[in-house]
């Protein structure tokens, strides 16, 4: 076959290098187009990685429910009534199909220096939760263990403290088994924790929080069966929006709220926010492809124009080839091969340069992250699938760039070409 013929490639290379300046300028347009495409795609991936890394470890299919004033009168109860979620609501919602984790939340008093150990004290968030809470906002344990079901059932006076609390009260040492005074009541420390998801928190950073069993906090703070928040996590195969409709219906029925009241049961759905983020980055990817392909197309048009000029300059050569018996495919393959080689060489160089620059950027960002500075990009780069797709687009554009010049070359007749010369 011709494509395995060394003479064919030598002739092709001589033709391309006959006018080096023109060839280089033509290649630069394609090089720049594919370079920009790779850089933009890699940067977009870096932004996405940085954002999702900040929420890594937090249940993306979760929501938080709390009570708000009613907006409709119902069963003789006035509009604008203030009501509260109660423990029974937790148990009824737990029975719904699709609920994976559910935890009530109680907020403790956060006064000045409300957490004390000896002469050391600090002002921290105090939160009463169940063991399921840590399936929604997962934690990194430094010492000890998390709260468990036995702690809740026996209403134990134990607590889990954040890393910042431990650093102030215990100088970073293992505090398990020792006691701290939280809002005037002593609790035994069973563990030290820090949240995995730095970008999302519920009412305060876990590193600055004291976690107490929900049932214990109900008793020690005289809260009765009232709860402040309901934290809900759904199974991965369950759509949160559908589950929330069932949850609202159950809560409204239990608390004498009108089924059509849209305000009384307030919801913050992280599942919806995460879906919005995914759609946002999908839109960014589409925009990047459009911009990158537009830049690449400009370079390909430049290649096509130069090939048209080349065909015009080689009118006599093409005419002689036709006169001595060259077949139409021989002329077409020659022109399209030159266009493909020009585009492929420039494009692959641009692709390689883009990957190299992204790798250098990644190393700089890793060094910056090690120094404690927060980076806006994390591991910018393109996947092998994207690289293959870019290469396929590049080769297609190379063939497309040579299509019109090849057709123009086919229109040249041997006798006309010789007469013109």
PDB file of C-alpha atoms in Angstrom, residues 3-287:
ATOM      1  CA  UNK A   3       0.931   4.589   2.986  1.00  0.00           C
ATOM      2  CA  UNK A   4       3.673   2.054   3.710  1.00  0.00           C
ATOM      3  CA  UNK A   5       5.816   3.255   0.825  1.00  0.00           C
ATOM      4  CA  UNK A   6       8.911   5.138   2.004  1.00  0.00           C
ATOM      5  CA  UNK A   7       9.164   7.097  -1.236  1.00  0.00           C
ATOM      6  CA  UNK A   8       5.618   8.383  -0.736  1.00  0.00           C
ATOM      7  CA  UNK A   9       6.464   9.807   2.688  1.00  0.00           C
ATOM      8  CA  UNK A  10       9.762  11.277   1.506  1.00  0.00           C
ATOM      9  CA  UNK A  11       7.959  13.078  -1.326  1.00  0.00           C
ATOM     10  CA  UNK A  12       5.295  14.250   1.112  1.00  0.00           C
ATOM     11  CA  UNK A  13       7.879  15.659   3.505  1.00  0.00           C
ATOM     12  CA  UNK A  14       9.779  17.440   0.716  1.00  0.00           C
ATOM     13  CA  UNK A  15       6.555  19.078  -0.447  1.00  0.00           C
ATOM     14  CA  UNK A  16       5.714  20.296   3.061  1.00  0.00           C
ATOM     15  CA  UNK A  17       9.206  21.618   3.757  1.00  0.00           C
ATOM     16  CA  UNK A  18       9.527  23.346   0.384  1.00  0.00           C
ATOM     17  CA  UNK A  19       8.227  26.521   2.017  1.00  0.00           C
ATOM     18  CA  UNK A  20       9.172  26.141   5.681  1.00  0.00           C
ATOM     19  CA  UNK A  21       7.952  29.539   6.880  1.00  0.00           C
ATOM     20  CA  UNK A  22       4.517  29.089   5.370  1.00  0.00           C
ATOM     21  CA  UNK A  23       4.198  25.566   6.770  1.00  0.00           C
ATOM     22  CA  UNK A  24       5.217  26.675  10.252  1.00  0.00           C
ATOM     23  CA  UNK A  25       2.777  29.571  10.283  1.00  0.00           C
ATOM     24  CA  UNK A  26       0.020  27.255   9.063  1.00  0.00           C
ATOM     25  CA  UNK A  27       0.791  24.672  11.740  1.00  0.00           C
ATOM     26  CA  UNK A  28       0.818  27.290  14.494  1.00  0.00           C
ATOM     27  CA  UNK A  29      -2.927  27.944  14.110  1.00  0.00           C
ATOM     28  CA  UNK A  30      -3.742  24.261  14.681  1.00  0.00           C
ATOM     29  CA  UNK A  31      -1.136  23.986  17.466  1.00  0.00           C
ATOM     30  CA  UNK A  32      -2.639  26.939  19.310  1.00  0.00           C
ATOM     31  CA  UNK A  33      -6.212  25.676  18.855  1.00  0.00           C
ATOM     32  CA  UNK A  34      -5.578  22.227  20.352  1.00  0.00           C
ATOM     33  CA  UNK A  35      -3.349  23.719  23.077  1.00  0.00           C
ATOM     34  CA  UNK A  36      -6.139  26.073  24.196  1.00  0.00           C
ATOM     35  CA  UNK A  37      -8.687  23.240  24.096  1.00  0.00           C
ATOM     36  CA  UNK A  38      -6.551  21.016  26.336  1.00  0.00           C
ATOM     37  CA  UNK A  39      -5.678  23.842  28.761  1.00  0.00           C
ATOM     38  CA  UNK A  40      -9.321  24.909  29.086  1.00  0.00           C
ATOM     39  CA  UNK A  41     -10.560  21.343  29.578  1.00  0.00           C
ATOM     40  CA  UNK A  42      -7.844  20.619  32.135  1.00  0.00           C
ATOM     41  CA  UNK A  43      -8.548  23.819  34.054  1.00  0.00           C
ATOM     42  CA  UNK A  44     -12.272  23.034  34.078  1.00  0.00           C
ATOM     43  CA  UNK A  45     -11.524  19.592  35.513  1.00  0.00           C
ATOM     44  CA  UNK A  46      -9.250  21.208  38.104  1.00  0.00           C
ATOM     45  CA  UNK A  47     -12.039  23.533  39.244  1.00  0.00           C
ATOM     46  CA  UNK A  48     -14.464  20.617  39.460  1.00  0.00           C
ATOM     47  CA  UNK A  49     -11.985  18.492  41.424  1.00  0.00           C
ATOM     48  CA  UNK A  50     -11.308  21.321  43.874  1.00  0.00           C
ATOM     49  CA  UNK A  51     -14.988  21.923  44.546  1.00  0.00           C
ATOM     50  CA  UNK A  52     -15.943  18.279  44.969  1.00  0.00           C
ATOM     51  CA  UNK A  53     -12.872  17.591  47.092  1.00  0.00           C
ATOM     52  CA  UNK A  54     -14.135  20.216  49.547  1.00  0.00           C
ATOM     53  CA  UNK A  55     -17.359  18.226  49.981  1.00  0.00           C
ATOM     54  CA  UNK A  56     -15.797  14.765  49.810  1.00  0.00           C
ATOM     55  CA  UNK A  57     -17.128  12.686  52.676  1.00  0.00           C
ATOM     56  CA  UNK A  58     -20.435  14.531  52.951  1.00  0.00           C
ATOM     57  CA  UNK A  59     -23.545  12.664  51.805  1.00  0.00           C
ATOM     58  CA  UNK A  60     -24.555  14.244  48.513  1.00  0.00           C
ATOM     59  CA  UNK A  61     -28.046  12.696  48.667  1.00  0.00           C
ATOM     60  CA  UNK A  62     -29.048  14.442  51.892  1.00  0.00           C
ATOM     61  CA  UNK A  63     -31.352  17.180  53.182  1.00  0.00           C
ATOM     62  CA  UNK A  64     -32.083  19.137  56.364  1.00  0.00           C
ATOM     63  CA  UNK A  65     -35.592  19.809  57.620  1.00  0.00           C
ATOM     64  CA  UNK A  66     -36.724  22.348  60.217  1.00  0.00           C
ATOM     65  CA  UNK A  67     -39.946  23.979  61.394  1.00  0.00           C
ATOM     66  CA  UNK A  68     -41.158  27.357  60.155  1.00  0.00           C
ATOM     67  CA  UNK A  69     -44.341  29.326  60.790  1.00  0.00           C
ATOM     68  CA  UNK A  70     -47.476  28.023  59.120  1.00  0.00           C
ATOM     69  CA  UNK A  71     -48.835  29.984  56.180  1.00  0.00           C
ATOM     70  CA  UNK A  72     -52.370  28.534  56.308  1.00  0.00           C
ATOM     71  CA  UNK A  73     -54.954  27.988  59.046  1.00  0.00           C
ATOM     72  CA  UNK A  74     -55.895  24.337  59.608  1.00  0.00           C
ATOM     73  CA  UNK A  75     -58.208  22.420  61.970  1.00  0.00           C
ATOM     74  CA  UNK A  76     -59.042  25.583  63.891  1.00  0.00           C
ATOM     75  CA  UNK A  77     -55.371  26.540  64.322  1.00  0.00           C
ATOM     76  CA  UNK A  78     -54.398  30.048  63.258  1.00  0.00           C
ATOM     77  CA  UNK A  79     -52.186  30.998  60.361  1.00  0.00           C
ATOM     78  CA  UNK A  80     -48.664  32.006  61.425  1.00  0.00           C
ATOM     79  CA  UNK A  81     -48.512  29.385  64.205  1.00  0.00           C
ATOM     80  CA  UNK A  82     -45.050  28.478  65.489  1.00  0.00           C
ATOM     81  CA  UNK A  83     -44.558  24.742  65.914  1.00  0.00           C
ATOM     82  CA  UNK A  84     -41.633  22.341  66.555  1.00  0.00           C
ATOM     83  CA  UNK A  85     -40.400  19.042  65.215  1.00  0.00           C
ATOM     84  CA  UNK A  86     -40.615  16.238  67.783  1.00  0.00           C
ATOM     85  CA  UNK A  87     -39.044  12.865  68.409  1.00  0.00           C
ATOM     86  CA  UNK A  88     -42.115  11.075  67.012  1.00  0.00           C
ATOM     87  CA  UNK A  89     -41.461  12.750  63.654  1.00  0.00           C
ATOM     88  CA  UNK A  90     -38.043  11.110  63.530  1.00  0.00           C
ATOM     89  CA  UNK A  91     -39.456   7.653  64.132  1.00  0.00           C
ATOM     90  CA  UNK A  92     -42.236   8.060  61.561  1.00  0.00           C
ATOM     91  CA  UNK A  93     -39.884   9.376  58.876  1.00  0.00           C
ATOM     92  CA  UNK A  94     -37.445   6.548  59.601  1.00  0.00           C
ATOM     93  CA  UNK A  95     -40.108   4.043  58.456  1.00  0.00           C
ATOM     94  CA  UNK A  96     -40.283   5.508  54.945  1.00  0.00           C
ATOM     95  CA  UNK A  97     -38.800   3.441  52.155  1.00  0.00           C
ATOM     96  CA  UNK A  98     -35.623   5.026  50.819  1.00  0.00           C
ATOM     97  CA  UNK A  99     -34.397   6.537  54.097  1.00  0.00           C
ATOM     98  CA  UNK A 100     -30.849   5.355  54.736  1.00  0.00           C
ATOM     99  CA  UNK A 101     -29.809   7.596  57.649  1.00  0.00           C
ATOM    100  CA  UNK A 102     -31.732   9.969  59.870  1.00  0.00           C
ATOM    101  CA  UNK A 103     -30.581  12.023  62.831  1.00  0.00           C
ATOM    102  CA  UNK A 104     -32.286  14.668  64.969  1.00  0.00           C
ATOM    103  CA  UNK A 105     -30.151  17.663  65.912  1.00  0.00           C
ATOM    104  CA  UNK A 106     -30.336  19.733  69.088  1.00  0.00           C
ATOM    105  CA  UNK A 107     -28.293  22.899  69.529  1.00  0.00           C
ATOM    106  CA  UNK A 108     -26.821  23.568  72.953  1.00  0.00           C
ATOM    107  CA  UNK A 109     -26.231  26.978  74.501  1.00  0.00           C
ATOM    108  CA  UNK A 110     -23.125  28.657  73.062  1.00  0.00           C
ATOM    109  CA  UNK A 111     -22.135  31.171  75.669  1.00  0.00           C
ATOM    110  CA  UNK A 112     -18.750  32.671  76.439  1.00  0.00           C
ATOM    111  CA  UNK A 113     -16.301  29.869  77.356  1.00  0.00           C
ATOM    112  CA  UNK A 114     -19.041  27.251  77.508  1.00  0.00           C
ATOM    113  CA  UNK A 115     -16.600  24.316  77.320  1.00  0.00           C
ATOM    114  CA  UNK A 116     -14.157  24.070  80.243  1.00  0.00           C
ATOM    115  CA  UNK A 117     -11.381  21.802  81.445  1.00  0.00           C
ATOM    116  CA  UNK A 118      -9.635  22.989  84.590  1.00  0.00           C
ATOM    117  CA  UNK A 119      -8.282  26.464  83.897  1.00  0.00           C
ATOM    118  CA  UNK A 120      -8.614  26.040  80.127  1.00  0.00           C
ATOM    119  CA  UNK A 121     -11.813  27.052  78.367  1.00  0.00           C
ATOM    120  CA  UNK A 122     -13.256  28.021  74.992  1.00  0.00           C
ATOM    121  CA  UNK A 123     -16.477  28.954  73.208  1.00  0.00           C
ATOM    122  CA  UNK A 124     -17.628  26.134  70.946  1.00  0.00           C
ATOM    123  CA  UNK A 125     -20.708  24.757  69.200  1.00  0.00           C
ATOM    124  CA  UNK A 126     -22.568  22.111  71.191  1.00  0.00           C
ATOM    125  CA  UNK A 127     -24.632  19.686  69.154  1.00  0.00           C
ATOM    126  CA  UNK A 128     -26.835  16.755  70.177  1.00  0.00           C
ATOM    127  CA  UNK A 129     -26.951  14.070  67.457  1.00  0.00           C
ATOM    128  CA  UNK A 130     -27.613  10.371  66.952  1.00  0.00           C
ATOM    129  CA  UNK A 131     -25.167   7.785  65.650  1.00  0.00           C
ATOM    130  CA  UNK A 132     -26.668   8.064  62.119  1.00  0.00           C
ATOM    131  CA  UNK A 133     -25.446  11.648  61.899  1.00  0.00           C
ATOM    132  CA  UNK A 134     -21.917  10.442  61.162  1.00  0.00           C
ATOM    133  CA  UNK A 135     -23.169   8.578  58.067  1.00  0.00           C
ATOM    134  CA  UNK A 136     -24.204  11.951  56.608  1.00  0.00           C
ATOM    135  CA  UNK A 137     -21.322  14.163  57.751  1.00  0.00           C
ATOM    136  CA  UNK A 138     -18.499  11.636  57.927  1.00  0.00           C
ATOM    137  CA  UNK A 139     -15.591  12.283  60.261  1.00  0.00           C
ATOM    138  CA  UNK A 140     -11.877  11.591  60.556  1.00  0.00           C
ATOM    139  CA  UNK A 141     -11.069  10.128  63.955  1.00  0.00           C
ATOM    140  CA  UNK A 142      -7.827  11.169  65.640  1.00  0.00           C
ATOM    141  CA  UNK A 143      -8.509   9.374  68.923  1.00  0.00           C
ATOM    142  CA  UNK A 144     -11.166   7.083  70.373  1.00  0.00           C
ATOM    143  CA  UNK A 145     -14.505   6.323  68.733  1.00  0.00           C
ATOM    144  CA  UNK A 146     -17.728   7.887  67.478  1.00  0.00           C
ATOM    145  CA  UNK A 147     -21.042   7.987  69.319  1.00  0.00           C
ATOM    146  CA  UNK A 148     -22.989   4.724  69.026  1.00  0.00           C
ATOM    147  CA  UNK A 149     -26.490   3.375  69.637  1.00  0.00           C
ATOM    148  CA  UNK A 150     -25.668   2.251  73.191  1.00  0.00           C
ATOM    149  CA  UNK A 151     -24.674   5.811  74.112  1.00  0.00           C
ATOM    150  CA  UNK A 152     -28.100   6.995  72.965  1.00  0.00           C
ATOM    151  CA  UNK A 153     -30.146   4.172  74.498  1.00  0.00           C
ATOM    152  CA  UNK A 154     -28.458   4.519  77.913  1.00  0.00           C
ATOM    153  CA  UNK A 155     -28.309   8.335  77.721  1.00  0.00           C
ATOM    154  CA  UNK A 156     -24.629   8.288  78.610  1.00  0.00           C
ATOM    155  CA  UNK A 157     -22.878  11.514  79.572  1.00  0.00           C
ATOM    156  CA  UNK A 158     -20.163  11.176  76.969  1.00  0.00           C
ATOM    157  CA  UNK A 159     -18.995  13.520  74.242  1.00  0.00           C
ATOM    158  CA  UNK A 160     -16.966  13.662  71.063  1.00  0.00           C
ATOM    159  CA  UNK A 161     -14.811  16.769  70.658  1.00  0.00           C
ATOM    160  CA  UNK A 162     -13.343  18.434  67.564  1.00  0.00           C
ATOM    161  CA  UNK A 163      -9.637  18.730  66.876  1.00  0.00           C
ATOM    162  CA  UNK A 164      -9.570  22.464  67.652  1.00  0.00           C
ATOM    163  CA  UNK A 165     -11.322  21.838  70.976  1.00  0.00           C
ATOM    164  CA  UNK A 166      -8.766  19.159  71.779  1.00  0.00           C
ATOM    165  CA  UNK A 167      -5.898  21.453  70.839  1.00  0.00           C
ATOM    166  CA  UNK A 168      -7.069  24.132  73.292  1.00  0.00           C
ATOM    167  CA  UNK A 169      -8.218  21.978  76.198  1.00  0.00           C
ATOM    168  CA  UNK A 170      -5.777  19.046  75.983  1.00  0.00           C
ATOM    169  CA  UNK A 171      -2.873  20.506  73.966  1.00  0.00           C
ATOM    170  CA  UNK A 172      -3.493  17.912  71.231  1.00  0.00           C
ATOM    171  CA  UNK A 173      -2.906  14.898  73.493  1.00  0.00           C
ATOM    172  CA  UNK A 174      -5.224  11.860  73.738  1.00  0.00           C
ATOM    173  CA  UNK A 175      -8.161  13.037  75.890  1.00  0.00           C
ATOM    174  CA  UNK A 176     -10.185   9.809  75.915  1.00  0.00           C
ATOM    175  CA  UNK A 177     -11.457   8.964  79.399  1.00  0.00           C
ATOM    176  CA  UNK A 178     -11.017  12.497  80.747  1.00  0.00           C
ATOM    177  CA  UNK A 179     -13.818  14.944  81.521  1.00  0.00           C
ATOM    178  CA  UNK A 180     -14.860  18.370  80.234  1.00  0.00           C
ATOM    179  CA  UNK A 181     -17.608  20.648  81.496  1.00  0.00           C
ATOM    180  CA  UNK A 182     -20.083  21.598  78.784  1.00  0.00           C
ATOM    181  CA  UNK A 183     -22.639  24.252  79.730  1.00  0.00           C
ATOM    182  CA  UNK A 184     -22.147  23.381  83.393  1.00  0.00           C
ATOM    183  CA  UNK A 185     -22.423  19.578  83.059  1.00  0.00           C
ATOM    184  CA  UNK A 186     -19.512  17.119  83.020  1.00  0.00           C
ATOM    185  CA  UNK A 187     -19.105  14.704  80.103  1.00  0.00           C
ATOM    186  CA  UNK A 188     -16.485  12.020  79.514  1.00  0.00           C
ATOM    187  CA  UNK A 189     -14.526  12.415  76.275  1.00  0.00           C
ATOM    188  CA  UNK A 190     -14.691   9.297  74.075  1.00  0.00           C
ATOM    189  CA  UNK A 191     -13.016  10.586  70.917  1.00  0.00           C
ATOM    190  CA  UNK A 192     -11.534  13.426  68.860  1.00  0.00           C
ATOM    191  CA  UNK A 193     -12.826  14.075  65.365  1.00  0.00           C
ATOM    192  CA  UNK A 194     -12.432  16.333  62.347  1.00  0.00           C
ATOM    193  CA  UNK A 195     -14.771  16.562  59.365  1.00  0.00           C
ATOM    194  CA  UNK A 196     -13.689  15.259  55.988  1.00  0.00           C
ATOM    195  CA  UNK A 197     -15.728  17.730  53.949  1.00  0.00           C
ATOM    196  CA  UNK A 198     -14.123  21.130  54.490  1.00  0.00           C
ATOM    197  CA  UNK A 199     -16.560  22.962  52.236  1.00  0.00           C
ATOM    198  CA  UNK A 200     -19.818  21.882  53.923  1.00  0.00           C
ATOM    199  CA  UNK A 201     -20.840  21.922  57.575  1.00  0.00           C
ATOM    200  CA  UNK A 202     -24.034  21.929  59.604  1.00  0.00           C
ATOM    201  CA  UNK A 203     -24.162  24.847  61.995  1.00  0.00           C
ATOM    202  CA  UNK A 204     -20.394  25.053  62.468  1.00  0.00           C
ATOM    203  CA  UNK A 205     -17.133  23.257  61.781  1.00  0.00           C
ATOM    204  CA  UNK A 206     -16.794  19.799  63.332  1.00  0.00           C
ATOM    205  CA  UNK A 207     -13.304  20.719  64.542  1.00  0.00           C
ATOM    206  CA  UNK A 208     -14.905  23.394  66.759  1.00  0.00           C
ATOM    207  CA  UNK A 209     -17.862  21.310  67.943  1.00  0.00           C
ATOM    208  CA  UNK A 210     -18.706  19.133  70.931  1.00  0.00           C
ATOM    209  CA  UNK A 211     -21.004  16.241  69.969  1.00  0.00           C
ATOM    210  CA  UNK A 212     -23.282  14.823  72.661  1.00  0.00           C
ATOM    211  CA  UNK A 213     -25.780  11.921  72.382  1.00  0.00           C
ATOM    212  CA  UNK A 214     -29.109  13.376  71.356  1.00  0.00           C
ATOM    213  CA  UNK A 215     -31.064  11.600  74.099  1.00  0.00           C
ATOM    214  CA  UNK A 216     -28.614  12.777  76.768  1.00  0.00           C
ATOM    215  CA  UNK A 217     -28.865  16.365  75.610  1.00  0.00           C
ATOM    216  CA  UNK A 218     -32.665  16.204  75.636  1.00  0.00           C
ATOM    217  CA  UNK A 219     -32.496  15.242  79.287  1.00  0.00           C
ATOM    218  CA  UNK A 220     -29.725  17.530  80.515  1.00  0.00           C
ATOM    219  CA  UNK A 221     -31.049  20.631  78.742  1.00  0.00           C
ATOM    220  CA  UNK A 222     -34.728  19.972  79.579  1.00  0.00           C
ATOM    221  CA  UNK A 223     -35.716  20.085  75.887  1.00  0.00           C
ATOM    222  CA  UNK A 224     -38.500  17.502  76.263  1.00  0.00           C
ATOM    223  CA  UNK A 225     -39.135  15.748  72.934  1.00  0.00           C
ATOM    224  CA  UNK A 226     -38.479  18.872  70.846  1.00  0.00           C
ATOM    225  CA  UNK A 227     -35.811  18.783  68.127  1.00  0.00           C
ATOM    226  CA  UNK A 228     -34.339  21.695  66.180  1.00  0.00           C
ATOM    227  CA  UNK A 229     -33.288  20.018  62.935  1.00  0.00           C
ATOM    228  CA  UNK A 230     -33.901  16.739  61.154  1.00  0.00           C
ATOM    229  CA  UNK A 231     -30.918  15.489  59.148  1.00  0.00           C
ATOM    230  CA  UNK A 232     -31.866  13.012  56.418  1.00  0.00           C
ATOM    231  CA  UNK A 233     -29.816  10.819  54.081  1.00  0.00           C
ATOM    232  CA  UNK A 234     -31.407   8.808  51.263  1.00  0.00           C
ATOM    233  CA  UNK A 235     -30.217   5.689  49.482  1.00  0.00           C
ATOM    234  CA  UNK A 236     -28.212   6.267  46.315  1.00  0.00           C
ATOM    235  CA  UNK A 237     -31.003   4.848  44.130  1.00  0.00           C
ATOM    236  CA  UNK A 238     -33.640   7.175  45.620  1.00  0.00           C
ATOM    237  CA  UNK A 239     -34.385  10.635  44.257  1.00  0.00           C
ATOM    238  CA  UNK A 240     -34.299  13.045  47.196  1.00  0.00           C
ATOM    239  CA  UNK A 241     -37.011  15.323  45.774  1.00  0.00           C
ATOM    240  CA  UNK A 242     -39.492  12.415  45.721  1.00  0.00           C
ATOM    241  CA  UNK A 243     -38.550  11.277  49.226  1.00  0.00           C
ATOM    242  CA  UNK A 244     -38.919  14.804  50.611  1.00  0.00           C
ATOM    243  CA  UNK A 245     -42.535  14.951  49.415  1.00  0.00           C
ATOM    244  CA  UNK A 246     -43.283  11.858  51.498  1.00  0.00           C
ATOM    245  CA  UNK A 247     -41.369  13.272  54.485  1.00  0.00           C
ATOM    246  CA  UNK A 248     -43.284  16.547  54.377  1.00  0.00           C
ATOM    247  CA  UNK A 249     -46.588  14.694  54.146  1.00  0.00           C
ATOM    248  CA  UNK A 250     -45.800  12.585  57.232  1.00  0.00           C
ATOM    249  CA  UNK A 251     -44.614  15.578  59.286  1.00  0.00           C
ATOM    250  CA  UNK A 252     -47.611  17.722  58.333  1.00  0.00           C
ATOM    251  CA  UNK A 253     -50.013  14.952  59.253  1.00  0.00           C
ATOM    252  CA  UNK A 254     -48.346  14.452  62.665  1.00  0.00           C
ATOM    253  CA  UNK A 255     -48.337  18.174  63.507  1.00  0.00           C
ATOM    254  CA  UNK A 256     -51.773  19.287  62.238  1.00  0.00           C
ATOM    255  CA  UNK A 257     -50.415  21.307  59.328  1.00  0.00           C
ATOM    256  CA  UNK A 258     -52.357  21.876  56.129  1.00  0.00           C
ATOM    257  CA  UNK A 259     -51.230  19.498  53.326  1.00  0.00           C
ATOM    258  CA  UNK A 260     -51.029  22.508  50.974  1.00  0.00           C
ATOM    259  CA  UNK A 261     -48.915  24.642  53.317  1.00  0.00           C
ATOM    260  CA  UNK A 262     -45.611  25.242  51.471  1.00  0.00           C
ATOM    261  CA  UNK A 263     -43.919  27.260  54.211  1.00  0.00           C
ATOM    262  CA  UNK A 264     -44.410  25.336  57.441  1.00  0.00           C
ATOM    263  CA  UNK A 265     -41.906  22.544  56.721  1.00  0.00           C
ATOM    264  CA  UNK A 266     -38.681  24.178  55.566  1.00  0.00           C
ATOM    265  CA  UNK A 267     -36.118  22.134  53.663  1.00  0.00           C
ATOM    266  CA  UNK A 268     -32.499  22.654  52.619  1.00  0.00           C
ATOM    267  CA  UNK A 269     -31.714  19.965  50.054  1.00  0.00           C
ATOM    268  CA  UNK A 270     -28.024  19.377  49.432  1.00  0.00           C
ATOM    269  CA  UNK A 271     -28.998  16.844  46.771  1.00  0.00           C
ATOM    270  CA  UNK A 272     -30.503  19.665  44.692  1.00  0.00           C
ATOM    271  CA  UNK A 273     -27.436  21.855  45.217  1.00  0.00           C
ATOM    272  CA  UNK A 274     -25.063  19.079  44.165  1.00  0.00           C
ATOM    273  CA  UNK A 275     -27.184  18.434  41.076  1.00  0.00           C
ATOM    274  CA  UNK A 276     -26.980  22.153  40.274  1.00  0.00           C
ATOM    275  CA  UNK A 277     -23.176  22.010  40.599  1.00  0.00           C
ATOM    276  CA  UNK A 278     -23.031  19.020  38.242  1.00  0.00           C
ATOM    277  CA  UNK A 279     -25.189  20.808  35.675  1.00  0.00           C
ATOM    278  CA  UNK A 280     -23.034  23.921  36.037  1.00  0.00           C
ATOM    279  CA  UNK A 281     -19.835  22.042  35.278  1.00  0.00           C
ATOM    280  CA  UNK A 282     -21.531  20.226  32.406  1.00  0.00           C
ATOM    281  CA  UNK A 283     -22.380  23.635  30.929  1.00  0.00           C
ATOM    282  CA  UNK A 284     -18.791  24.799  31.476  1.00  0.00           C
ATOM    283  CA  UNK A 285     -17.472  21.690  29.670  1.00  0.00           C
ATOM    284  CA  UNK A 286     -19.801  22.312  26.718  1.00  0.00           C
ATOM    285  CA  UNK A 287     -18.716  25.963  26.548  1.00  0.00           C
TER     286      UNK A 287
END
